[in-house]
Amino acid sequence: MRLIANYHTHTALCGHAAGMSGDYIREAIRNGLQEIGISDHGPIPRSFMTPREYADNWLQRQMDETIFETVYLPDLAESIRRYGDRIAIRTGLEIEYVPGHDDYYRWLLTKVEYLVLGIHYFPSVHGLYNAYDRMTAPRIAEYAALAERALATGFFSILAHPDLFLMTYRDADGVLLFDEAAEQATRRIIDAAVKHRVVLEVNGGGPRRGRYPSQDGMDWLYPRTAFWRLVAKTPSARVAIGCDTHNPPDLCDAVIDETIAFAERLNLKLLPRIDLNSERKREP
Ligand SMILES: [Zn+2]
Ligand SMILES: [Zn+2]
């Protein structure tokens, strides 16, 4: 498959990417994309968590609500004005779900067209836990529980890297693990995505981190073969490539081709484009 749309694109405003929306949009036009969505890491208000949790999850390094309104949104509006006649441009955010603040997500959806759910941290027994720290069977279950809860809200069109919870789940020798607990969490996430019509994203950023020993031989941290094998057995699951681009030249490079080839090897049926308006079922 040739990529014709991508809805997962960052900008320099998150503090760990290069370029502004126009740089990615020009790259998309050069590569023949018909549609591009910009979805930088969305702001999470400080009041949603303790100062310790805010710092431990690197939140002070991301755009805040002021930058969102005074820089991000005007930058997108300017790009639509400049390039909107050459490519369909969609406005979005990749964002965490922090339960108990649904009005905030409703407000965000008055400012952008779609939200990509990216879960990097989740409520655990002792407060928020970051999935980059070591994952265990109970933590994996907590990750799946948050995914279920978030997808049920109807705020999210796409679940980014739904297999990210497996990244630090390893056995005593450091081999990436996919056991009964991992399979259960995978099934819970797939079922929730199917039920709430949320697209599962095969993430094109994961392969940039290299391959590591796993039960399936050398494998990416994500997308993980064992996870997507189960998705492939669920014909009702809706799947798309998300480039997760943090640097404009990466938008349609060889790594993205490899990601597409991975999905095709597993017989995943990739959506060429996502109809964001009809996918999102917002609850009142
Ligand atoms: Zn990022
Ligand atoms: Zn991302």
Coordinates of C-alpha atoms and ligand atoms in Angstrom, one line a residue:
M1 CA 0.0 0.0 0.0
R2 CA 1.1 3.5 -0.7
L3 CA 0.5 6.0 2.1
I4 CA -2.1 8.6 1.1
A5 CA -3.0 10.0 4.6
N6 CA -1.4 10.4 8.0
Y7 CA -3.0 11.7 11.2
H8 CA -0.1 11.5 13.6
T9 CA 2.3 14.4 13.2
H10 CA 4.1 16.5 15.8
T11 CA 5.7 20.0 15.9
A12 CA 8.5 21.7 17.7
L13 CA 6.0 22.9 20.3
C14 CA 6.1 19.6 22.2
G15 CA 9.8 20.2 22.9
H16 CA 11.2 17.0 21.4
A17 CA 10.3 17.4 17.7
A18 CA 11.6 19.7 14.8
G19 CA 9.5 21.9 12.5
M20 CA 6.1 23.6 12.5
S21 CA 3.0 22.3 10.8
G22 CA 4.0 23.9 7.4
D23 CA 7.2 21.9 7.3
Y24 CA 5.3 18.6 7.6
I25 CA 2.6 19.7 5.2
R26 CA 5.1 20.6 2.5
E27 CA 6.7 17.2 3.0
A28 CA 3.3 15.6 2.7
I29 CA 2.5 17.4 -0.5
R30 CA 5.9 16.4 -1.9
N31 CA 5.2 12.8 -1.2
G32 CA 1.8 12.8 -2.7
L33 CA -0.3 12.5 0.4
Q34 CA -4.0 13.6 0.0
E35 CA -4.5 14.3 3.7
I36 CA -2.4 15.2 6.7
G37 CA -3.5 15.6 10.3
I38 CA -1.3 17.6 12.7
S39 CA -1.6 16.1 16.2
D40 CA 1.1 17.4 18.5
H41 CA 1.1 16.4 22.2
G42 CA -1.8 18.2 23.8
P43 CA -1.5 20.2 27.0
I44 CA -2.5 18.6 30.3
P45 CA -3.4 21.2 32.9
R46 CA -1.2 21.1 36.0
S47 CA -4.3 20.9 38.2
F48 CA -5.0 17.4 36.9
M49 CA -2.3 15.8 39.0
T50 CA 0.2 16.3 41.8
P51 CA 3.3 18.4 41.0
R52 CA 5.4 15.3 41.5
E53 CA 3.3 13.4 38.9
Y54 CA 3.5 16.3 36.6
A55 CA 7.3 16.3 36.7
D56 CA 7.7 12.5 36.7
N57 CA 5.7 12.3 33.4
W58 CA 7.8 15.1 31.7
L59 CA 4.8 17.4 31.4
Q60 CA 6.6 20.6 31.9
R61 CA 8.4 19.9 28.7
Q62 CA 5.3 19.9 26.6
M63 CA 3.1 22.8 25.2
D64 CA 0.9 24.3 27.8
E65 CA -2.7 25.6 27.3
T66 CA -1.4 29.1 26.5
I67 CA 1.0 27.9 23.8
F68 CA -1.9 25.7 22.5
E69 CA -4.1 28.7 22.0
T70 CA -1.6 31.4 21.1
V71 CA 0.8 29.5 18.9
Y72 CA -0.4 26.0 17.9
L73 CA -3.9 26.9 16.7
P74 CA -2.8 30.1 14.9
D75 CA 0.0 28.1 13.2
L76 CA -2.5 25.5 12.0
A77 CA -4.9 28.2 10.8
E78 CA -2.0 29.8 8.8
S79 CA -1.0 26.5 7.3
I80 CA -4.6 25.8 6.2
R81 CA -4.7 29.2 4.6
R82 CA -1.4 28.6 2.7
Y83 CA -1.7 25.0 1.7
G84 CA -5.3 24.0 2.2
D85 CA -6.0 24.1 -1.5
R86 CA -3.3 21.5 -2.2
I87 CA -3.9 19.0 0.5
A88 CA -6.6 18.2 3.1
I89 CA -5.3 19.4 6.5
R90 CA -6.9 18.2 9.7
T91 CA -6.4 19.7 13.1
G92 CA -5.8 17.4 16.0
L93 CA -3.9 16.6 19.2
E94 CA -2.3 13.5 20.6
I95 CA -3.3 13.5 24.2
E96 CA -3.4 11.4 27.4
Y97 CA -6.6 10.6 29.1
V98 CA -6.9 11.7 32.7
P99 CA -10.2 10.5 34.1
G100 CA -12.5 13.0 35.9
H101 CA -11.9 15.9 33.4
D102 CA -14.2 15.1 30.6
D103 CA -15.3 18.7 30.2
Y104 CA -11.7 19.5 29.3
Y105 CA -11.7 17.0 26.4
R106 CA -15.0 18.4 25.2
W107 CA -13.4 21.9 25.2
L108 CA -10.4 20.6 23.2
L109 CA -12.8 19.2 20.6
T110 CA -14.2 22.7 20.1
K111 CA -10.7 23.8 19.2
V112 CA -9.4 20.9 17.1
E113 CA -11.2 18.3 14.9
Y114 CA -9.9 15.1 16.4
L115 CA -8.0 13.6 19.3
V116 CA -5.5 10.8 19.1
L117 CA -5.3 8.9 22.4
G118 CA -1.7 8.3 23.4
I119 CA -1.4 6.6 26.8
H120 CA 2.0 7.0 28.2
Y121 CA 1.0 7.0 31.9
F122 CA -2.0 5.7 33.7
P123 CA -3.6 5.6 37.2
S124 CA -2.0 2.9 39.4
V125 CA -2.2 1.9 43.0
H126 CA 0.4 4.6 44.1
G127 CA -0.6 7.3 41.7
L128 CA 0.2 7.8 38.0
Y129 CA 2.6 5.2 36.6
N130 CA 4.6 5.8 33.4
A131 CA 4.7 3.0 30.8
Y132 CA 8.4 3.7 30.1
D133 CA 9.1 2.4 33.6
R134 CA 9.2 -1.4 34.1
M135 CA 5.8 -2.9 33.4
T136 CA 4.4 -5.9 35.2
A137 CA 1.3 -8.0 34.9
P138 CA -0.7 -5.8 37.3
R139 CA 0.5 -2.6 35.5
I140 CA -0.5 -4.0 32.1
A141 CA -4.0 -4.6 33.4
E142 CA -4.2 -1.0 34.7
Y143 CA -3.1 0.2 31.3
A144 CA -5.8 -1.8 29.6
A145 CA -8.3 -0.5 32.1
L146 CA -7.5 3.1 31.3
A147 CA -7.7 2.4 27.5
E148 CA -11.1 0.9 28.0
R149 CA -12.3 3.8 30.0
A150 CA -10.9 6.4 27.6
L151 CA -12.2 4.8 24.5
A152 CA -15.7 4.6 26.0
T153 CA -15.8 8.4 26.3
G154 CA -16.1 8.8 22.5
F155 CA -13.6 11.6 22.5
F156 CA -10.9 9.7 20.6
S157 CA -10.8 8.8 16.9
I158 CA -7.5 6.9 17.0
L159 CA -5.6 4.9 19.6
A160 CA -1.9 5.6 19.0
H161 CA 0.6 2.8 19.6
P162 CA -1.9 0.6 21.4
D163 CA 0.9 -1.9 22.1
L164 CA 3.1 0.7 23.9
F165 CA 2.4 -1.1 27.2
L166 CA 4.5 -4.0 26.1
M167 CA 7.7 -1.9 25.6
T168 CA 9.1 -2.5 29.0
Y169 CA 7.4 -5.8 29.8
R170 CA 10.3 -8.2 29.8
D171 CA 11.4 -11.4 31.5
A172 CA 14.4 -11.7 33.9
D173 CA 16.8 -11.9 30.9
G174 CA 15.4 -8.7 29.4
V175 CA 13.6 -10.6 26.6
L176 CA 10.4 -8.8 25.5
L177 CA 7.5 -10.9 26.9
F178 CA 4.1 -11.7 25.6
D179 CA 2.4 -14.0 28.1
E180 CA -1.2 -14.6 29.3
A181 CA -1.4 -11.2 31.0
A182 CA -0.2 -9.5 27.8
E183 CA -2.7 -11.4 25.7
Q184 CA -5.6 -10.5 28.0
A185 CA -4.7 -6.8 27.9
T186 CA -4.4 -6.9 24.2
R187 CA -7.8 -8.5 23.8
R188 CA -9.3 -5.9 26.1
I189 CA -7.9 -3.1 24.1
I190 CA -8.9 -4.6 20.7
D191 CA -12.5 -5.2 22.0
A192 CA -12.8 -1.6 23.3
A193 CA -11.5 -0.2 20.0
V194 CA -14.0 -2.3 18.0
K195 CA -16.9 -1.5 20.4
H196 CA -16.3 2.2 20.3
R197 CA -15.2 2.4 16.6
V198 CA -11.7 3.7 17.4
V199 CA -8.9 3.1 14.9
L200 CA -5.9 1.1 16.2
E201 CA -2.7 2.7 15.0
V202 CA 0.3 0.8 13.7
N203 CA 2.9 3.3 14.8
G204 CA 5.7 4.3 12.5
G205 CA 7.7 5.9 15.3
G206 CA 8.4 2.6 17.1
P207 CA 10.7 1.1 14.4
R208 CA 13.0 4.1 14.8
R209 CA 14.0 2.6 18.2
G210 CA 15.4 -0.5 16.8
R211 CA 14.8 -4.2 17.3
Y212 CA 15.2 -6.2 20.5
P213 CA 15.1 -9.9 21.5
S214 CA 11.5 -11.1 22.0
Q215 CA 9.7 -14.4 22.1
D216 CA 9.1 -13.9 18.3
G217 CA 12.8 -13.4 17.7
M218 CA 14.1 -9.8 17.1
D219 CA 11.1 -7.5 17.2
W220 CA 10.4 -3.8 17.5
L221 CA 9.4 -2.4 20.9
Y222 CA 6.2 -1.4 19.0
P223 CA 4.5 -2.3 16.8
R224 CA 4.9 -5.8 18.3
T225 CA 4.3 -8.9 16.2
A226 CA 2.4 -10.8 18.9
F227 CA -0.1 -7.9 19.5
W228 CA -0.9 -7.3 15.9
R229 CA -1.3 -11.0 15.2
L230 CA -4.3 -10.9 17.5
V231 CA -5.6 -7.8 15.8
A232 CA -5.3 -9.5 12.4
K233 CA -7.6 -12.3 13.8
T234 CA -10.3 -9.6 14.6
P235 CA -11.7 -8.6 11.2
S236 CA -13.9 -5.9 12.7
A237 CA -10.9 -4.1 14.1
R238 CA -10.1 -0.9 12.2
V239 CA -6.4 -0.3 11.6
A240 CA -4.3 2.5 10.1
I241 CA -0.7 3.5 9.9
G242 CA 0.3 6.5 12.0
C243 CA 3.6 8.0 11.1
D244 CA 4.1 9.7 14.5
T245 CA 6.6 12.0 12.8
H246 CA 8.8 14.2 14.9
N247 CA 11.1 15.3 12.1
P248 CA 9.7 16.5 8.7
P249 CA 12.0 14.2 6.5
D250 CA 10.7 11.1 8.4
L251 CA 7.2 11.6 7.2
C252 CA 7.3 9.1 4.3
D253 CA 10.8 7.6 4.6
A254 CA 12.0 4.0 4.4
V255 CA 11.0 3.3 8.1
I256 CA 7.4 4.1 7.2
D257 CA 7.6 1.7 4.2
E258 CA 8.9 -0.9 6.6
T259 CA 6.0 -0.3 9.0
I260 CA 3.5 -0.7 6.1
A261 CA 5.3 -3.9 5.0
F262 CA 5.0 -5.2 8.6
A263 CA 1.3 -4.6 8.6
E264 CA 0.8 -6.2 5.2
R265 CA 2.8 -9.3 6.3
L266 CA 0.4 -9.8 9.1
N267 CA -2.5 -9.3 6.7
L268 CA -3.9 -6.3 8.5
K269 CA -6.4 -4.4 6.4
L270 CA -5.2 -0.8 6.5
L271 CA -7.6 2.1 6.2
P272 CA -6.2 4.4 3.5
R273 CA -8.0 7.4 5.0
I274 CA -9.9 7.9 8.2
D275 CA -13.3 9.7 8.1
L276 CA -12.7 11.6 11.4
N277 CA -16.2 13.1 11.6
S278 CA -18.1 9.8 11.3
E279 CA -15.6 7.8 13.3
R280 CA -16.0 9.9 16.4
K281 CA -19.1 9.2 18.3
R282 CA -19.3 11.8 21.0
E283 CA -21.5 11.1 23.9
P284 CA -23.5 14.0 25.4
Ligands
ZN1 ZN 6.3 12.7 20.9
ZN2 ZN 3.1 10.9 18.9

